[in-house]
mmCIF file of C-alpha atoms and ligand atoms in Angstrom:
data_model
loop_
_atom_site.group_PDB
_atom_site.id
_atom_site.type_symbol
_atom_site.label_atom_id
_atom_site.label_comp_id
_atom_site.label_asym_id
_atom_site.label_seq_id
_atom_site.Cartn_x
_atom_site.Cartn_y
_atom_site.Cartn_z
ATOM 1 C CA MET A 1 14.699 6.578 10.155
ATOM 2 C CA GLU A 2 15.023 3.853 12.937
ATOM 3 C CA GLU A 3 14.343 1.411 9.772
ATOM 4 C CA LEU A 4 17.652 2.867 7.630
ATOM 5 C CA SER A 5 19.731 2.893 9.932
ATOM 6 C CA THR A 6 19.601 -0.436 10.957
ATOM 7 C CA TYR A 7 19.739 -0.770 7.713
ATOM 8 C CA ILE A 8 23.351 1.090 6.863
ATOM 9 C CA LEU A 9 24.652 -0.374 9.705
ATOM 10 C CA SER A 10 24.212 -3.767 8.750
ATOM 11 C CA ILE A 11 26.278 -3.601 5.170
ATOM 12 C CA GLY A 12 29.188 -1.448 7.642
ATOM 13 C CA GLU A 13 28.069 2.384 7.004
ATOM 14 C CA PRO A 14 28.425 4.807 10.450
ATOM 15 C CA LYS A 15 24.596 5.936 11.302
ATOM 16 C CA PHE A 16 25.505 9.233 10.134
ATOM 17 C CA ARG A 17 25.168 8.001 6.205
ATOM 18 C CA ALA A 18 21.453 7.508 7.139
ATOM 19 C CA LYS A 19 20.441 10.698 8.236
ATOM 20 C CA GLN A 20 22.174 12.212 4.599
ATOM 21 C CA ILE A 21 19.684 9.472 3.130
ATOM 22 C CA PHE A 22 16.446 10.302 5.311
ATOM 23 C CA LYS A 23 17.354 14.208 4.108
ATOM 24 C CA TRP A 24 17.604 13.358 0.948
ATOM 25 C CA LEU A 25 14.655 11.490 0.405
ATOM 26 C CA HIS A 26 12.828 14.618 2.390
ATOM 27 C CA ARG A 27 14.225 16.665 -0.472
ATOM 28 C CA GLY A 28 12.458 14.218 -3.004
ATOM 29 C CA VAL A 29 15.611 13.233 -4.217
ATOM 30 C CA ARG A 30 14.712 9.179 -5.839
ATOM 31 C CA ARG A 31 17.810 8.760 -7.522
ATOM 32 C CA PHE A 32 21.135 7.439 -4.914
ATOM 33 C CA ASP A 33 23.570 8.750 -7.867
ATOM 34 C CA GLU A 34 21.664 12.495 -6.629
ATOM 35 C CA MET A 35 23.191 11.713 -3.327
ATOM 36 C CA THR A 36 25.861 13.916 -3.752
ATOM 37 C CA ASP A 37 26.987 13.018 -0.108
ATOM 38 C CA LEU A 38 27.418 9.380 -0.770
ATOM 39 C CA SER A 39 29.942 7.578 -1.814
ATOM 40 C CA LYS A 40 30.301 6.312 -5.256
ATOM 41 C CA PRO A 41 30.423 2.679 -3.608
ATOM 42 C CA LEU A 42 27.324 3.651 -1.196
ATOM 43 C CA GLN A 43 25.317 5.081 -4.118
ATOM 44 C CA ALA A 44 26.110 1.973 -5.854
ATOM 45 C CA LYS A 45 25.265 -0.333 -3.331
ATOM 46 C CA LEU A 46 21.894 0.998 -2.111
ATOM 47 C CA ASP A 47 20.715 1.512 -6.247
ATOM 48 C CA ASN A 48 22.049 -2.266 -6.176
ATOM 49 C CA ASP A 49 19.337 -3.178 -2.716
ATOM 50 C CA ALA A 50 17.285 -0.613 -2.388
ATOM 51 C CA TYR A 51 14.080 0.852 -4.387
ATOM 52 C CA ILE A 52 12.767 4.274 -4.373
ATOM 53 C CA THR A 53 8.890 4.578 -4.786
ATOM 54 C CA THR A 54 7.687 7.978 -6.236
ATOM 55 C CA LEU A 55 4.050 9.395 -6.804
ATOM 56 C CA LYS A 56 3.495 10.930 -10.199
ATOM 57 C CA ILE A 57 1.278 13.908 -10.686
ATOM 58 C CA PHE A 58 -2.041 12.448 -13.197
ATOM 59 C CA LYS A 59 -3.462 15.397 -12.981
ATOM 60 C CA ARG A 60 -3.784 18.625 -10.997
ATOM 61 C CA PHE A 61 -7.138 21.001 -10.559
ATOM 62 C CA LYS A 62 -6.938 24.809 -9.236
ATOM 63 C CA SER A 63 -9.621 26.697 -8.479
ATOM 64 C CA GLN A 64 -11.555 29.205 -9.445
ATOM 65 C CA LEU A 65 -12.865 30.074 -6.716
ATOM 66 C CA ASP A 66 -10.255 30.439 -3.930
ATOM 67 C CA ASP A 67 -6.429 28.726 -4.138
ATOM 68 C CA THR A 68 -7.221 25.154 -3.310
ATOM 69 C CA VAL A 69 -5.297 22.531 -5.853
ATOM 70 C CA LYS A 70 -6.556 19.529 -6.240
ATOM 71 C CA TYR A 71 -4.121 16.262 -7.049
ATOM 72 C CA LEU A 72 -4.865 13.313 -8.859
ATOM 73 C CA PHE A 73 -2.205 11.052 -7.952
ATOM 74 C CA GLN A 74 -0.836 8.015 -10.319
ATOM 75 C CA LEU A 75 1.475 5.354 -7.412
ATOM 76 C CA GLU A 76 3.472 2.776 -9.875
ATOM 77 C CA ASP A 77 1.184 0.044 -10.273
ATOM 78 C CA GLY A 78 -1.739 2.145 -11.723
ATOM 79 C CA ASN A 79 -3.724 3.080 -9.122
ATOM 80 C CA ILE A 80 -4.619 6.547 -8.659
ATOM 81 C CA ILE A 81 -4.968 8.612 -5.108
ATOM 82 C CA GLU A 82 -6.736 11.843 -4.476
ATOM 83 C CA THR A 83 -5.063 14.910 -2.741
ATOM 84 C CA VAL A 84 -5.981 18.729 -1.713
ATOM 85 C CA ALA A 85 -3.667 21.952 -1.051
ATOM 86 C CA MET A 86 -5.938 24.097 1.002
ATOM 87 C CA SER A 87 -4.882 28.012 1.374
ATOM 88 C CA TYR A 88 -5.593 28.897 4.607
ATOM 89 C CA HIS A 89 -4.218 32.733 6.300
ATOM 90 C CA HIS A 90 -1.858 30.995 8.456
ATOM 91 C CA GLY A 91 -0.392 28.958 5.597
ATOM 92 C CA TYR A 92 -1.094 25.516 3.892
ATOM 93 C CA SER A 93 -3.203 22.417 4.980
ATOM 94 C CA ILE A 94 -2.979 19.108 3.080
ATOM 95 C CA CYS A 95 -5.706 16.673 2.568
ATOM 96 C CA ILE A 96 -3.982 13.288 1.990
ATOM 97 C CA SER A 97 -5.190 9.991 1.353
ATOM 98 C CA SER A 98 -4.382 6.465 3.436
ATOM 99 C CA GLN A 99 -5.805 3.795 1.332
ATOM 100 C CA VAL A 100 -6.460 3.086 -2.254
ATOM 101 C CA GLY A 101 -10.385 2.854 -1.808
ATOM 102 C CA CYS A 102 -12.073 2.106 1.268
ATOM 103 C CA ARG A 103 -14.032 -0.451 3.003
ATOM 104 C CA MET A 104 -15.904 0.896 5.361
ATOM 105 C CA GLY A 105 -18.743 1.465 3.477
ATOM 106 C CA CYS A 106 -20.587 4.874 5.285
ATOM 107 C CA ALA A 107 -23.627 5.552 3.057
ATOM 108 C CA PHE A 108 -22.733 9.143 2.106
ATOM 109 C CA CYS A 109 -18.782 8.394 1.008
ATOM 110 C CA GLN A 110 -17.742 8.258 -2.623
ATOM 111 C CA SER A 111 -14.585 7.028 -1.668
ATOM 112 C CA THR A 112 -16.731 3.912 -0.143
ATOM 113 C CA LYS A 113 -18.299 2.909 -3.404
ATOM 114 C CA ASN A 114 -16.347 0.170 -5.192
ATOM 115 C CA GLY A 115 -14.324 -1.481 -1.966
ATOM 116 C CA LEU A 116 -10.742 -1.812 -0.511
ATOM 117 C CA VAL A 117 -8.072 -2.036 -3.353
ATOM 118 C CA ARG A 118 -5.417 -1.690 -1.424
ATOM 119 C CA SER A 119 -3.691 0.233 1.850
ATOM 120 C CA LEU A 120 -1.122 3.416 0.938
ATOM 121 C CA THR A 121 2.683 2.617 2.139
ATOM 122 C CA ALA A 122 3.999 5.118 4.400
ATOM 123 C CA GLY A 123 6.599 6.020 1.485
ATOM 124 C CA GLU A 124 3.278 6.959 -0.618
ATOM 125 C CA ILE A 125 1.108 8.663 2.020
ATOM 126 C CA LEU A 126 4.440 10.701 3.099
ATOM 127 C CA ASP A 127 5.198 11.735 -1.077
ATOM 128 C CA GLN A 128 1.836 13.630 -1.094
ATOM 129 C CA ILE A 129 3.409 15.802 0.698
ATOM 130 C CA ILE A 130 6.836 16.373 -0.963
ATOM 131 C CA LYS A 131 5.363 16.702 -4.159
ATOM 132 C CA VAL A 132 2.715 18.807 -3.547
ATOM 133 C CA GLN A 133 5.503 21.624 -1.728
ATOM 134 C CA GLU A 134 7.691 21.002 -4.411
ATOM 135 C CA ASP A 135 5.003 21.561 -7.486
ATOM 136 C CA LEU A 136 3.182 24.730 -5.539
ATOM 137 C CA GLY A 137 6.982 26.252 -3.877
ATOM 138 C CA VAL A 138 5.175 26.294 -0.704
ATOM 139 C CA ARG A 139 5.692 25.077 2.730
ATOM 140 C CA ILE A 140 3.457 22.378 4.065
ATOM 141 C CA SER A 141 2.206 23.483 7.355
ATOM 142 C CA ASN A 142 -0.764 21.873 8.974
ATOM 143 C CA ILE A 143 -1.972 17.869 7.475
ATOM 144 C CA VAL A 144 -5.360 16.609 7.947
ATOM 145 C CA MET A 145 -5.835 12.679 7.253
ATOM 146 C CA MET A 146 -9.141 13.368 5.429
ATOM 147 C CA GLY A 147 -8.761 12.544 2.017
ATOM 148 C CA ILE A 148 -9.539 8.571 0.669
ATOM 149 C CA GLY A 149 -9.147 5.438 3.252
ATOM 150 C CA GLU A 150 -9.732 4.713 6.274
ATOM 151 C CA PRO A 151 -6.061 5.923 8.518
ATOM 152 C CA LEU A 152 -6.932 3.173 11.442
ATOM 153 C CA ASP A 153 -7.023 0.472 8.764
ATOM 154 C CA ASN A 154 -4.275 1.135 7.580
ATOM 155 C CA PHE A 155 -2.776 1.536 11.770
ATOM 156 C CA ASP A 156 0.811 0.365 11.150
ATOM 157 C CA GLU A 157 2.244 2.577 8.109
ATOM 158 C CA VAL A 158 0.134 5.234 9.164
ATOM 159 C CA ILE A 159 2.253 5.348 12.282
ATOM 160 C CA ARG A 160 5.759 5.192 10.083
ATOM 161 C CA PHE A 161 4.494 8.241 8.184
ATOM 162 C CA LEU A 162 3.531 10.714 11.634
ATOM 163 C CA LYS A 163 7.128 9.813 12.674
ATOM 164 C CA ASN A 164 8.754 9.768 8.710
ATOM 165 C CA VAL A 165 6.697 13.438 8.520
ATOM 166 C CA ASN A 166 6.771 14.824 12.217
ATOM 167 C CA ASN A 167 11.454 14.552 11.959
ATOM 168 C CA PRO A 168 13.582 17.216 12.318
ATOM 169 C CA ASP A 169 15.723 15.897 9.153
ATOM 170 C CA GLY A 170 12.375 15.537 7.161
ATOM 171 C CA ILE A 171 9.647 17.378 6.610
ATOM 172 C CA ASN A 172 9.097 18.594 10.427
ATOM 173 C CA ILE A 173 5.687 19.038 11.393
ATOM 174 C CA GLY A 174 4.695 19.285 14.737
ATOM 175 C CA TYR A 175 1.926 16.625 15.534
ATOM 176 C CA ARG A 176 0.141 19.600 16.594
ATOM 177 C CA HIS A 177 -0.701 19.966 13.285
ATOM 178 C CA ILE A 178 -1.993 17.639 12.078
ATOM 179 C CA SER A 179 -5.390 15.820 12.512
ATOM 180 C CA LEU A 180 -6.479 12.048 11.928
ATOM 181 C CA SER A 181 -10.005 11.228 11.298
ATOM 182 C CA THR A 182 -11.107 7.583 11.643
ATOM 183 C CA CYS A 183 -14.688 6.477 11.556
ATOM 184 C CA GLY A 184 -14.625 4.747 14.465
ATOM 185 C CA LEU A 185 -12.379 1.932 15.247
ATOM 186 C CA ILE A 186 -11.813 1.317 18.705
ATOM 187 C CA PRO A 187 -9.483 -1.070 19.316
ATOM 188 C CA GLN A 188 -7.287 1.005 16.779
ATOM 189 C CA ILE A 189 -8.187 4.287 18.803
ATOM 190 C CA ASP A 190 -6.871 2.235 21.723
ATOM 191 C CA ARG A 191 -3.637 1.227 20.522
ATOM 192 C CA LEU A 192 -3.628 4.964 19.307
ATOM 193 C CA ALA A 193 -3.654 6.422 22.347
ATOM 194 C CA GLU A 194 -0.848 3.729 23.617
ATOM 195 C CA TYR A 195 1.470 6.090 21.180
ATOM 196 C CA GLU A 196 0.764 8.931 23.124
ATOM 197 C CA LEU A 197 1.245 11.552 20.436
ATOM 198 C CA PRO A 198 0.043 14.832 20.670
ATOM 199 C CA ILE A 199 -2.255 14.799 16.984
ATOM 200 C CA THR A 200 -5.869 15.879 16.892
ATOM 201 C CA LEU A 201 -8.305 12.287 16.675
ATOM 202 C CA SER A 202 -11.089 13.678 14.780
ATOM 203 C CA ILE A 203 -13.899 10.996 14.856
ATOM 204 C CA SER A 204 -16.537 10.707 12.390
ATOM 205 C CA LEU A 205 -19.806 10.972 14.230
ATOM 206 C CA HIS A 206 -21.683 12.417 12.144
ATOM 207 C CA ALA A 207 -25.216 10.345 13.722
ATOM 208 C CA THR A 208 -25.964 10.447 17.817
ATOM 209 C CA ASN A 209 -28.067 7.435 18.049
ATOM 210 C CA ASP A 210 -26.802 3.587 17.156
ATOM 211 C CA GLU A 211 -29.772 3.361 15.236
ATOM 212 C CA LYS A 212 -29.498 5.908 12.508
ATOM 213 C CA ARG A 213 -25.553 5.874 12.653
ATOM 214 C CA SER A 214 -26.044 2.437 12.415
ATOM 215 C CA GLN A 215 -27.822 2.979 9.260
ATOM 216 C CA ILE A 216 -25.107 5.367 7.656
ATOM 217 C CA MET A 217 -21.895 3.989 9.385
ATOM 218 C CA PRO A 218 -22.151 0.413 8.587
ATOM 219 C CA ILE A 219 -19.065 0.325 10.917
ATOM 220 C CA ASN A 220 -20.925 1.283 14.480
ATOM 221 C CA ARG A 221 -22.832 -2.370 13.442
ATOM 222 C CA LYS A 222 -19.529 -3.555 15.064
ATOM 223 C CA TYR A 223 -18.204 -0.445 17.654
ATOM 224 C CA HIS A 224 -21.449 0.773 19.327
ATOM 225 C CA ILE A 225 -22.049 4.773 19.606
ATOM 226 C CA ASP A 226 -21.751 4.570 23.132
ATOM 227 C CA GLN A 227 -18.316 2.177 22.903
ATOM 228 C CA LEU A 228 -16.986 4.727 20.797
ATOM 229 C CA ILE A 229 -17.678 7.330 22.684
ATOM 230 C CA ASP A 230 -16.271 5.720 26.010
ATOM 231 C CA ALA A 231 -12.940 4.922 23.469
ATOM 232 C CA CYS A 232 -12.569 8.893 23.130
ATOM 233 C CA ARG A 233 -12.516 9.766 26.950
ATOM 234 C CA LYS A 234 -10.075 7.037 27.746
ATOM 235 C CA TYR A 235 -8.097 8.179 24.682
ATOM 236 C CA GLN A 236 -8.563 11.838 26.146
ATOM 237 C CA GLU A 237 -7.110 11.201 29.496
ATOM 238 C CA GLN A 238 -4.601 9.180 28.311
ATOM 239 C CA THR A 239 -3.245 11.987 26.096
ATOM 240 C CA GLY A 240 -4.820 15.027 27.305
ATOM 241 C CA ARG A 241 -5.958 16.288 23.516
ATOM 242 C CA ARG A 242 -9.627 17.648 22.987
ATOM 243 C CA ILE A 243 -11.562 15.229 20.473
ATOM 244 C CA SER A 244 -13.099 16.584 17.301
ATOM 245 C CA PHE A 245 -15.741 15.713 16.325
ATOM 246 C CA GLU A 246 -17.420 15.536 12.453
ATOM 247 C CA TYR A 247 -20.560 15.660 11.944
ATOM 248 C CA ALA A 248 -22.000 16.059 8.505
ATOM 249 C CA VAL A 249 -25.239 17.385 8.430
ATOM 250 C CA ILE A 250 -28.349 15.373 6.535
ATOM 251 C CA ASP A 251 -31.292 16.983 5.870
ATOM 252 C CA GLY A 252 -33.982 15.420 7.497
ATOM 253 C CA VAL A 253 -31.571 12.784 9.160
ATOM 254 C CA ASN A 254 -29.386 13.715 10.920
ATOM 255 C CA ASP A 255 -30.670 17.991 11.810
ATOM 256 C CA ARG A 256 -33.102 17.837 14.435
ATOM 257 C CA TYR A 257 -33.377 19.189 17.523
ATOM 258 C CA GLU A 258 -33.097 16.134 19.181
ATOM 259 C CA ASN A 259 -30.760 15.401 17.713
ATOM 260 C CA ALA A 260 -28.260 18.317 18.859
ATOM 261 C CA LYS A 261 -29.825 17.043 22.765
ATOM 262 C CA GLU A 262 -28.670 13.315 22.030
ATOM 263 C CA LEU A 263 -25.481 14.960 20.759
ATOM 264 C CA LYS A 264 -25.396 17.280 23.865
ATOM 265 C CA ASP A 265 -25.850 14.103 26.159
ATOM 266 C CA LEU A 266 -23.166 11.529 24.453
ATOM 267 C CA LEU A 267 -20.222 14.621 24.625
ATOM 268 C CA LYS A 268 -21.162 15.243 28.261
ATOM 269 C CA GLY A 269 -17.734 16.392 29.965
ATOM 270 C CA LEU A 270 -15.782 15.394 27.631
ATOM 271 C CA LEU A 271 -13.154 18.438 25.900
ATOM 272 C CA CYS A 272 -13.874 18.620 22.460
ATOM 273 C CA HIS A 273 -15.061 20.534 19.639
ATOM 274 C CA VAL A 274 -18.309 19.756 16.961
ATOM 275 C CA ASN A 275 -17.360 20.695 13.205
ATOM 276 C CA LEU A 276 -20.347 20.674 11.057
ATOM 277 C CA ILE A 277 -20.105 19.674 7.047
ATOM 278 C CA PRO A 278 -22.402 20.357 5.182
ATOM 279 C CA VAL A 279 -23.422 16.685 3.656
ATOM 280 C CA ASN A 280 -21.611 17.141 -0.240
ATOM 281 C CA PRO A 281 -23.990 15.016 -1.957
ATOM 282 C CA ILE A 282 -22.036 12.520 -5.256
ATOM 283 C CA GLU A 283 -23.358 11.171 -8.018
ATOM 284 C CA ASP A 284 -27.106 8.670 -7.316
ATOM 285 C CA GLY A 285 -26.850 9.769 -3.079
ATOM 286 C CA VAL A 286 -29.928 10.476 -1.855
ATOM 287 C CA PHE A 287 -28.588 12.474 0.911
ATOM 288 C CA ARG A 288 -28.693 16.008 0.962
ATOM 289 C CA PRO A 289 -27.401 19.293 2.734
ATOM 290 C CA PRO A 290 -30.219 21.709 4.681
ATOM 291 C CA SER A 291 -30.475 25.108 3.985
ATOM 292 C CA ARG A 292 -28.015 26.988 5.581
ATOM 293 C CA LYS A 293 -30.719 29.014 7.445
ATOM 294 C CA ASN A 294 -31.537 25.388 8.998
ATOM 295 C CA ILE A 295 -27.501 24.358 8.895
ATOM 296 C CA LEU A 296 -27.065 27.919 11.462
ATOM 297 C CA GLY A 297 -30.076 27.255 13.621
ATOM 298 C CA PHE A 298 -28.351 23.708 14.756
ATOM 299 C CA GLN A 299 -25.533 24.850 15.368
ATOM 300 C CA GLU A 300 -26.610 27.754 17.083
ATOM 301 C CA THR A 301 -28.452 24.834 19.508
ATOM 302 C CA LEU A 302 -25.655 23.148 19.586
ATOM 303 C CA ILE A 303 -23.637 26.034 20.548
ATOM 304 C CA LYS A 304 -26.822 27.051 23.026
ATOM 305 C CA MET A 305 -26.073 23.924 25.092
ATOM 306 C CA GLY A 306 -22.456 24.645 25.812
ATOM 307 C CA LEU A 307 -20.845 22.408 22.418
ATOM 308 C CA ASN A 308 -17.677 24.016 21.053
ATOM 309 C CA ALA A 309 -19.378 24.436 17.501
ATOM 310 C CA THR A 310 -18.313 25.222 14.270
ATOM 311 C CA ILE A 311 -19.567 24.727 10.378
ATOM 312 C CA ARG A 312 -16.833 23.711 7.902
ATOM 313 C CA ARG A 313 -15.796 26.180 4.991
ATOM 314 C CA THR A 314 -16.057 25.038 2.374
ATOM 315 C CA LEU A 315 -13.620 25.486 -0.626
ATOM 316 C CA GLY A 316 -13.016 24.173 -4.089
ATOM 317 C CA GLY A 317 -16.424 23.993 -4.480
ATOM 318 C CA ASP A 318 -16.200 24.133 -8.015
ATOM 319 C CA ILE A 319 -13.270 21.150 -8.269
ATOM 320 C CA SER A 320 -15.509 18.368 -6.703
ATOM 321 C CA ALA A 321 -12.936 18.808 -4.052
ATOM 322 C CA SER A 322 -14.145 15.975 -1.853
ATOM 323 C CA CYS A 323 -14.427 12.649 -0.820
ATOM 324 C CA GLY A 324 -12.659 10.391 -3.151
ATOM 325 C CA GLN A 325 -15.044 12.452 -6.304
ATOM 326 C CA LEU A 326 -11.912 13.514 -8.691
ATOM 327 C CA ARG A 327 -10.515 9.637 -8.347
ATOM 328 C CA HIS A 328 -13.886 8.317 -9.089
ATOM 329 C CA GLN A 329 -14.560 10.581 -11.986
ATOM 330 C CA ALA A 330 -11.001 9.235 -13.552
ATOM 331 C CA SER A 331 -12.027 5.442 -13.570
ATOM 332 C CA GLU A 332 -15.485 6.835 -14.459
ATOM 333 C CA LYS A 333 -13.953 8.703 -17.546
ATOM 334 C CA GLU A 334 -10.838 6.808 -17.863
ATOM 335 C CA GLY A 335 -11.047 3.622 -16.880
ATOM 336 C CA ILE A 336 -7.864 4.275 -14.342
ATOM 337 C CA GLY A 337 -6.957 3.242 -11.241
ATOM 338 C CA LEU A 338 -9.518 -0.200 -10.002
ATOM 339 C CA GLU A 339 -7.658 -2.960 -10.901
ATOM 340 C CA ASN A 340 -6.806 -5.605 -7.392
ATOM 341 C CA HIS A 341 -10.345 -5.184 -6.006
ATOM 342 C CA GLN A 342 -9.764 -6.721 -2.670
ATOM 343 C CA GLN A 343 -13.431 -5.718 -0.810
HETATM 344 N N1 LIG B 401 -12.370 7.204 7.350
HETATM 345 C C1 LIG B 401 -12.015 8.219 7.951
HETATM 346 C C2 LIG B 401 -11.325 9.491 6.534
HETATM 347 C C3 LIG B 401 -11.949 9.289 5.990
HETATM 348 S S1 LIG B 401 -12.985 10.477 5.013
HETATM 349 C C4 LIG B 401 -12.914 9.363 8.467
HETATM 350 O O1 LIG B 401 -14.420 7.966 8.441
HETATM 351 O O2 LIG B 401 -12.600 10.018 9.318
HETATM 352 C C5 LIG B 401 -13.097 12.660 5.673
HETATM 353 C C6 LIG B 401 -14.634 12.822 6.441
HETATM 354 O O3 LIG B 401 -14.986 12.608 5.157
HETATM 355 C C7 LIG B 401 -14.832 11.425 7.117
HETATM 356 O O4 LIG B 401 -15.101 12.233 8.857
HETATM 357 C C8 LIG B 401 -16.012 11.177 6.363
HETATM 358 O O5 LIG B 401 -16.990 11.002 7.394
HETATM 359 C C9 LIG B 401 -16.482 13.098 5.430
HETATM 360 N N2 LIG B 401 -17.474 12.291 4.581
HETATM 361 C C10 LIG B 401 -17.120 11.775 3.359
HETATM 362 N N3 LIG B 401 -17.991 11.791 2.714
HETATM 363 C C11 LIG B 401 -18.593 13.065 2.416
HETATM 364 C C12 LIG B 401 -19.581 13.058 2.505
HETATM 365 N N4 LIG B 401 -20.156 13.074 0.669
HETATM 366 N N5 LIG B 401 -19.894 14.486 2.863
HETATM 367 C C13 LIG B 401 -19.406 15.313 3.908
HETATM 368 N N6 LIG B 401 -18.706 14.630 5.149
HETATM 369 C C14 LIG B 401 -18.407 13.638 3.565
#
């Protein structure tokens, strides 16, 4: 919005024009001549100076089990990303992508297997929400940045996106209804804290000591677990927000009593919530979820130790609705969306 205002003033138009354009863009209008409250000369000037990117629905999968809808969106350069809309009793949540691919290399994650192609622009991140609202005819009330990509590896565009999506003249979703998930890029967590946006920070922890975490999450070789938790403490002091820890429970890898104990010691004194996710097996993957009984047992142990732990509900289980699996299938079958690699 600020950037738009600067541009509008620079071409000698009054500032309120920026707001009008901003509103049209968020209503899904993608042509300047459809912005009917702008003068014809301004429409022509915009057409000459500017360009509006737009996502195309490439495929749409509707779960037969629940109301989950998964989208493959095609970007203008042909790349493919995934977005998921989930219906809860309190409204619609959307899980959005922040990059095409990912360079973090987590062993259990499909999205990273072919590396990073490129980061999304703020507009491409936002358009996922606009297109889903339009397609389903609903208003999205919650956002999780847990789709493809590492949001903090695309820091500036993610901040622009967050400010736009929160703008009352745009989609107007409160920061408290937005979660951002990271594998633990410490300098960026520190930078994010400085913005003091009351979003929920989710940390993909998945292991309770350096040895194990470095095996399954290469980022831990650079930023160790104690440093990560320190960054979380600092983040909490600065923002006052409870932190959410994602823990993909993997059979025989991180589901033992010692792990529960280590987790409790690690999170001591932090205002936090632990979200247990039965690991979702990927193609050629060696990781399997523990039995339901063992996951429940792990949760109970954590609760007895005083941690606030819940098990993530599984939605859209029949449509590969997670972690880059659909994009992967599309690229394998149809050879799309994996161009322009940069590792
Ligand atoms: N890069 C960010 C956000 C994207 S992944 C991050 O790492 O947090 C969103 C969440 O899904 C992360 O917690 C990630 O670790 C988890 N995830 C990825 N693959 C998974 C799988 N196969 N099973 C369960 N969780 C997985």
